[in-house]
Amino acid sequence: MLNPKVTPDSPVEEQPVIGLIGMGEMGRMYAKHLSRAGWKKIHVCDLPQKFDALQRDFKDVPGITVMKDGHQVSRSADFIIYSVEAEYIDKAVRQFGPSTKIGAVVAGQTSVKAPEKAAFEAHLPGDVHIVSCHSLHGPTVPPLGQPLVLIHHRGPDWALTLVESILQPFQSRFVYMSFEEHDSVTANTQAVTHAAFLSMGTAWKSSGNYPWEEPEGRYVGGIETVKVNIAHRIYANKWHVYAGLAILNPSARIQIDQYAKSATELFKLMLQNKGTELRERVYHASDVVFKDAPKTRPILLSEDLLDRFSLGPSPERRQSLPPRANSHLSLLAMVDCWATLSINPFADLQLAATPIFRMWIGVAEYLFRSRERLDAAIEAALSDTTHRPDDLEFCVSARGWSQCVSFGSFELYRRRFEETAAFFQPRFEEAQTVAARMITAILEEGTGS
């Protein structure tokens, strides 16, 4: 039996064989970090047609052996991670699960765990242990300090210890949950957050211009920088990263639907100029979400910090532009959604927040913790029509994404995502670089490092 407290410095004959089935962006990220950590026996595979390319890509990477298929990985590995899309997890486990080595530990890296749990229980042999995982960050974000969910579903304690030992070199923060707890938390921290940025992107695409660029310059500086950069970052990724989480997670569907309702209902109050009702609703949401929130250092520290990462005009040019009022409908709707569904975002922030979720809470906190800024947004919503066309497009986009998710169609989701992504594609390279720097700077400032 393997020593569950094995390390990369252990003799090679004492090290576990680590298997990765699926070598997309997250699979490759795991393979490279495991190799850099010093693990000597890493068996990986992907689709048969990708075998030759995978061999070329990893021929000089220490410790990695490219296998023909998941059967070879399953037969040889002591710890196996299925790193496939949630849409295909049942098919993959049904195909390769019966070949799993006796006594091996199996995990999945899917972003929604309900179908993963069902696939494991249906297709894995009874003499196989299940300790699943999920890194709550994208493949381009360093794992250091990021939450890494571990789910000890079936098997002895040593199985969990083995998984901890293998993943310890990532220097992530282990968070222990059940499959069900994972899906609830990821719905709170990811699904509706993604929906907000997806809706912004589709709204800007429908408007047919880049509104952070001159002559409009409506989305430059301060918290607008977060909206623009994170929207770019999401659309620069693969569509399936977000589709499975939204479509296959029942909690996510409820939240995405409520977000669209909140945006629409608030927008109707704006159009009807019902200032009293709008203020009452926004203040009520603010009290529910922020009144008893922990009084910590703000996640987003200052507009000066964010201005360093704007895609718009230079800081000097921005100083000459007139100030732009903004209703911040996307933020008002987000806090209204949390309040309506009795979601405490700060509880999830402490538990298992992704970098993007930290940004989004930080933006909301920046707006709602200042009555002056919040009142300015409400006043802009009622009396300044500068952003009214964008707010209209945003509501239409939010409802469109909600309907897309409710239909449960991956193909419809893909088409909607890729059509919007094509609009932003010319700016992806610059935006990805700037967004990565922004996230790193804000997280470092937020932790006082």
XYZ file of C-alpha atoms in Angstrom:
449
model
C 0.000 0.000 0.000
C 1.125 3.542 -0.771
C 2.259 5.826 2.009
C -0.548 8.453 2.018
C 1.916 11.053 3.305
C 4.209 10.613 0.319
C 5.971 13.702 -1.053
C 7.649 14.578 -4.370
C 10.975 13.995 -2.583
C 10.103 10.361 -1.814
C 11.962 7.681 -3.818
C 10.377 7.225 -7.224
C 9.313 3.668 -6.443
C 7.306 4.969 -3.468
C 5.518 7.696 -5.423
C 1.947 7.224 -6.665
C 1.081 7.099 -10.341
C -1.040 10.210 -10.973
C -3.485 9.999 -13.861
C -5.123 12.847 -15.764
C -7.959 12.026 -18.171
C -8.604 15.104 -20.280
C -5.899 17.580 -21.213
C -7.745 20.815 -21.811
C -6.555 24.020 -20.195
C -7.168 22.859 -16.604
C -5.760 19.394 -17.267
C -2.607 20.929 -18.688
C -2.348 23.342 -15.779
C -2.530 20.447 -13.328
C -0.013 18.381 -15.309
C 2.527 21.201 -15.410
C 2.199 22.059 -11.720
C 2.450 18.413 -10.704
C 5.567 18.056 -12.847
C 7.164 21.210 -11.432
C 6.432 19.935 -7.940
C 8.617 16.921 -8.637
C 6.127 14.090 -9.038
C 7.809 11.480 -11.222
C 4.936 9.342 -12.528
C 2.203 11.373 -14.215
C 0.145 9.543 -16.855
C -2.040 11.741 -19.084
C -4.382 11.253 -22.028
C -6.860 13.087 -24.195
C -9.002 12.228 -27.201
C -7.347 9.695 -29.555
C -6.982 12.250 -32.353
C -4.954 14.475 -30.013
C -2.436 11.778 -29.026
C 0.378 12.791 -31.391
C 0.061 16.495 -30.594
C -0.031 15.743 -26.864
C 3.157 13.685 -27.161
C 4.910 16.559 -28.903
C 3.708 19.094 -26.333
C 4.923 17.062 -23.337
C 7.926 15.166 -24.707
C 10.383 17.242 -22.676
C 8.238 17.754 -19.548
C 9.730 15.789 -16.633
C 7.626 13.033 -15.124
C 4.849 13.071 -17.733
C 3.978 10.047 -19.873
C 1.335 10.416 -22.565
C -0.971 7.390 -22.768
C -3.173 6.236 -25.636
C -6.486 6.502 -23.808
C -8.289 6.591 -20.485
C -8.191 2.809 -20.152
C -4.392 2.876 -19.925
C -4.497 5.730 -17.440
C -7.181 4.050 -15.321
C -5.347 0.709 -15.240
C -2.054 2.250 -14.127
C -2.885 5.218 -11.882
C -3.265 5.304 -8.106
C -4.948 8.715 -8.218
C -7.021 9.696 -11.248
C -8.511 13.096 -12.075
C -11.192 13.342 -14.763
C -10.632 16.804 -16.215
C -13.436 16.843 -18.777
C -16.394 19.108 -19.401
C -19.389 18.528 -17.138
C -21.502 17.832 -20.218
C -19.341 14.778 -21.024
C -18.401 13.479 -17.566
C -20.944 10.635 -17.639
C -19.735 9.450 -21.038
C -16.069 9.547 -19.986
C -16.575 7.718 -16.679
C -18.881 5.171 -18.281
C -16.174 4.441 -20.853
C -13.081 4.364 -18.654
C -14.367 3.897 -15.106
C -14.645 0.078 -15.246
C -10.916 -0.085 -16.013
C -9.968 1.703 -12.782
C -7.239 0.007 -10.780
C -8.401 -1.720 -7.587
C -8.010 0.570 -4.589
C -7.335 3.685 -6.674
C -8.649 7.106 -5.694
C -10.742 8.955 -8.290
C -11.531 12.661 -8.554
C -13.218 14.998 -11.004
C -12.351 18.570 -11.896
C -15.795 19.557 -13.181
C -17.272 22.881 -12.117
C -20.665 21.347 -11.298
C -20.640 18.194 -9.198
C -24.167 16.765 -9.454
C -23.529 14.980 -12.792
C -20.017 14.024 -11.655
C -21.326 12.370 -8.483
C -23.974 10.495 -10.481
C -21.388 9.290 -13.000
C -18.950 8.102 -10.326
C -21.614 6.238 -8.387
C -23.023 4.629 -11.526
C -19.847 3.580 -13.331
C -16.915 3.230 -10.902
C -16.274 -0.196 -9.338
C -17.147 -0.551 -5.667
C -13.505 -1.148 -4.717
C -12.519 2.337 -5.904
C -12.396 5.381 -3.586
C -13.858 8.794 -4.459
C -12.148 11.978 -3.264
C -13.024 14.689 -5.749
C -11.587 18.166 -6.188
C -12.092 21.525 -7.881
C -9.650 24.433 -8.134
C -11.798 27.554 -7.897
C -9.817 29.603 -10.400
C -9.007 29.591 -14.080
C -5.969 27.981 -15.705
C -4.115 31.287 -16.053
C -4.399 32.190 -12.349
C -1.559 30.885 -10.129
C -2.947 28.347 -7.612
C -0.982 29.803 -4.694
C -3.443 30.713 -1.943
C -6.512 30.023 -4.092
C -9.337 27.779 -2.771
C -9.129 24.124 -3.786
C -12.239 22.154 -2.876
C -11.775 18.559 -1.670
C -14.778 16.231 -1.451
C -14.222 13.042 0.586
C -17.211 11.125 -0.730
C -16.249 7.457 -0.456
C -13.275 5.658 1.021
C -10.963 5.512 4.064
C -9.248 8.513 5.635
C -5.932 7.626 4.026
C -7.469 8.270 0.602
C -8.111 11.899 1.528
C -4.620 12.179 3.029
C -3.111 10.864 -0.207
C -4.972 13.443 -2.292
C -3.886 16.209 0.082
C -0.274 15.051 -0.199
C -0.366 14.979 -4.006
C -1.936 18.438 -4.299
C -0.034 20.070 -1.426
C 2.670 21.525 -3.728
C 0.008 23.699 -5.381
C 0.012 25.698 -2.119
C -3.715 26.234 -2.528
C -6.088 26.573 0.408
C -7.980 23.317 0.937
C -11.744 23.731 1.484
C -13.679 20.626 2.529
C -17.238 20.154 1.266
C -19.797 17.631 0.078
C -20.846 17.443 -3.574
C -24.089 19.263 -2.701
C -22.375 22.004 -0.714
C -19.977 22.551 -3.598
C -22.764 23.138 -6.106
C -24.566 25.539 -3.789
C -21.435 27.591 -3.142
C -20.318 27.656 -6.783
C -23.784 28.809 -7.817
C -23.462 31.662 -5.308
C -19.900 32.595 -6.220
C -19.662 31.843 -9.924
C -22.831 31.232 -11.937
C -24.690 34.487 -11.345
C -21.418 36.469 -11.339
C -20.597 35.069 -14.768
C -24.135 35.873 -15.931
C -23.642 39.523 -14.972
C -20.451 39.869 -17.024
C -21.836 37.810 -19.908
C -24.820 40.169 -19.999
C -22.569 43.239 -20.006
C -20.556 41.838 -22.886
C -23.594 40.958 -24.975
C -25.088 44.400 -24.287
C -21.922 46.158 -25.486
C -21.753 43.896 -28.523
C -25.388 44.671 -29.350
C -24.602 48.390 -29.117
C -21.943 47.863 -31.766
C -19.078 49.812 -30.213
C -16.469 49.702 -27.476
C -17.985 52.156 -24.981
C -14.773 52.489 -22.981
C -13.115 54.109 -25.996
C -13.494 57.671 -27.212
C -15.468 59.625 -28.203
C -18.027 58.245 -25.698
C -15.579 57.162 -23.013
C -18.462 56.015 -20.831
C -16.678 53.057 -19.217
C -13.265 54.330 -18.156
C -11.671 54.537 -14.763
C -12.623 53.290 -11.334
C -15.030 50.386 -11.040
C -15.811 50.603 -14.760
C -12.331 49.177 -15.219
C -13.337 45.997 -13.396
C -16.470 45.582 -15.510
C -14.592 45.945 -18.774
C -11.544 43.858 -17.907
C -13.419 40.946 -16.326
C -15.949 40.830 -19.184
C -13.025 40.591 -21.596
C -11.381 37.910 -19.480
C -14.517 35.757 -19.441
C -15.139 36.008 -23.165
C -11.503 35.174 -23.896
C -12.013 31.783 -22.222
C -13.775 28.717 -23.624
C -17.569 28.810 -23.571
C -17.912 25.396 -21.932
C -16.127 26.683 -18.805
C -19.310 28.593 -17.973
C -22.021 26.572 -19.746
C -21.881 23.467 -17.572
C -21.931 25.437 -14.352
C -24.975 27.432 -15.480
C -27.015 24.737 -17.209
C -26.353 21.656 -15.057
C -26.516 23.302 -11.624
C -30.160 23.740 -10.487
C -29.189 26.402 -7.934
C -27.443 28.378 -10.664
C -30.548 28.413 -12.850
C -32.603 29.927 -10.035
C -30.051 32.649 -9.379
C -29.517 33.553 -13.040
C -33.283 33.841 -13.493
C -33.589 36.074 -10.431
C -30.721 38.275 -11.606
C -32.538 38.910 -14.883
C -35.774 39.647 -12.994
C -33.995 42.062 -10.660
C -32.414 43.939 -13.564
C -35.729 44.172 -15.416
C -37.789 45.275 -12.417
C -35.267 47.933 -11.406
C -35.096 49.194 -14.989
C -38.892 49.505 -15.115
C -38.791 51.676 -11.999
C -36.160 53.838 -13.709
C -38.274 54.223 -16.847
C -41.382 55.082 -14.826
C -39.368 57.582 -12.788
C -40.607 55.979 -9.562
C -37.876 57.414 -7.403
C -39.401 56.542 -4.046
C -39.960 52.892 -4.955
C -36.499 52.599 -6.531
C -34.764 54.068 -3.480
C -36.734 51.880 -1.087
C -35.885 48.743 -3.018
C -32.175 49.565 -3.386
C -31.817 50.638 0.268
C -33.615 47.476 1.421
C -31.250 45.305 -0.624
C -28.293 47.244 0.748
C -29.438 46.663 4.335
C -30.019 42.945 3.786
C -26.642 42.315 2.181
C -24.324 44.836 3.837
C -25.807 45.853 7.196
C -24.382 42.891 9.116
C -21.484 42.245 6.731
C -18.031 41.969 8.310
C -16.343 45.350 8.665
C -13.139 44.428 6.899
C -10.717 46.321 4.753
C -12.442 47.056 1.422
C -11.573 44.537 -1.266
C -11.223 47.299 -3.850
C -9.110 49.962 -2.291
C -9.254 52.979 -4.549
C -10.110 54.238 -7.991
C -6.483 55.289 -8.359
C -5.442 51.640 -8.133
C -8.006 50.564 -10.722
C -7.178 53.442 -13.078
C -3.778 51.833 -13.677
C -5.511 48.994 -15.535
C -8.004 50.814 -17.751
C -8.307 49.897 -21.442
C -9.627 53.360 -22.225
C -7.842 56.679 -22.699
C -4.647 57.492 -20.842
C -4.903 58.810 -17.263
C -4.013 62.284 -18.526
C -6.753 62.175 -21.157
C -9.299 60.799 -18.644
C -8.678 63.835 -16.434
C -9.954 66.069 -19.244
C -13.145 64.058 -19.831
C -16.305 65.251 -18.061
C -17.466 62.999 -15.208
C -20.013 60.419 -16.305
C -22.964 59.517 -14.101
C -23.881 55.842 -14.177
C -26.865 53.952 -12.799
C -24.664 50.873 -12.300
C -27.742 48.754 -13.044
C -25.663 45.574 -13.180
C -24.546 46.163 -9.589
C -27.944 47.255 -8.293
C -29.422 44.083 -9.795
C -26.709 41.895 -8.283
C -27.290 43.125 -4.735
C -31.068 42.985 -5.259
C -30.706 39.371 -6.419
C -28.641 38.435 -3.350
C -31.182 40.093 -1.057
C -34.191 38.479 -2.749
C -32.671 34.998 -2.510
C -31.265 35.574 1.018
C -27.712 34.915 -0.174
C -24.895 36.114 2.064
C -22.026 36.722 -0.370
C -19.570 37.392 2.444
C -20.055 33.891 3.837
C -19.117 32.469 0.443
C -16.269 34.962 0.156
C -14.652 33.518 3.272
C -15.382 29.954 2.223
C -14.434 29.555 -1.401
C -14.276 32.768 -3.404
C -12.882 32.834 -6.928
C -10.756 35.826 -7.975
C -13.594 37.136 -10.156
C -16.109 36.807 -7.325
C -13.768 38.778 -5.058
C -13.660 41.507 -7.695
C -17.441 41.537 -8.028
C -18.107 41.744 -4.289
C -15.450 44.436 -4.089
C -17.165 46.519 -6.757
C -20.558 46.106 -5.074
C -19.056 46.946 -1.690
C -17.376 50.049 -3.106
C -20.714 51.328 -4.418
C -23.057 50.284 -1.609
C -20.918 51.125 1.413
C -20.889 54.776 0.345
C -24.342 56.379 0.573
C -23.022 59.258 -1.526
C -21.994 56.961 -4.391
C -25.173 54.883 -4.081
C -27.411 57.953 -4.139
C -25.521 59.258 -7.168
C -26.207 55.971 -8.986
C -29.916 56.128 -8.094
C -30.127 59.744 -9.223
C -28.397 58.864 -12.497
C -30.823 55.995 -12.990
C -33.769 58.368 -12.638
C -32.619 61.570 -14.325
C -29.527 60.977 -16.507
C -30.222 59.244 -19.813
C -26.567 58.883 -20.853
C -26.491 55.201 -19.950
C -30.164 54.492 -20.628
C -29.541 52.798 -24.007
C -26.860 50.600 -22.427
C -29.172 49.763 -19.527
C -31.852 48.725 -22.010
C -29.425 46.489 -23.871
C -28.242 45.076 -20.555
C -31.761 44.078 -19.502
C -32.419 42.435 -22.848
C -29.088 40.593 -22.592
C -29.713 39.446 -19.019
C -33.118 38.059 -19.951
C -31.619 36.428 -23.020
C -28.934 34.640 -21.000
C -31.521 33.544 -18.438
C -33.731 32.079 -21.160
C -30.721 30.413 -22.778
C -29.852 28.674 -19.504
C -33.488 27.695 -18.838
C -33.657 25.959 -22.228
C -30.770 23.724 -21.143
C -29.179 23.907 -24.595
C -25.385 23.784 -24.743
C -25.490 24.556 -28.462
C -27.544 27.709 -27.936
C -25.194 28.756 -25.117
C -22.163 28.166 -27.339
C -23.556 30.206 -30.220
C -24.559 33.108 -27.989
C -21.189 33.110 -26.244
C -19.069 32.819 -29.388
C -20.971 35.527 -31.279
C -20.251 37.963 -28.458
C -16.654 36.760 -28.065
C -16.014 37.452 -31.763
C -16.874 41.113 -31.162
C -14.237 41.432 -28.424
C -11.625 39.187 -30.040
C -9.438 42.033 -31.408
C -8.874 43.245 -27.832
C -8.361 39.878 -26.125
C -4.586 39.847 -25.988
C -4.299 43.289 -24.412
C -7.305 42.768 -22.132
C -6.103 39.397 -20.828
C -2.741 40.860 -19.880
C -4.242 43.903 -18.206
C -6.923 41.871 -16.388
C -4.349 39.418 -15.021
C -2.235 42.300 -13.697
C -5.312 43.955 -12.191
C -6.436 40.799 -10.376
C -2.952 40.162 -9.025
C -2.575 43.753 -7.812
C -5.979 43.864 -6.116
C -5.591 40.492 -4.418
C -2.129 41.446 -3.178
C -3.422 44.758 -1.847
C -6.448 43.044 -0.291
C -4.262 40.610 1.656
C -1.847 43.317 2.717
C 1.066 41.642 0.951
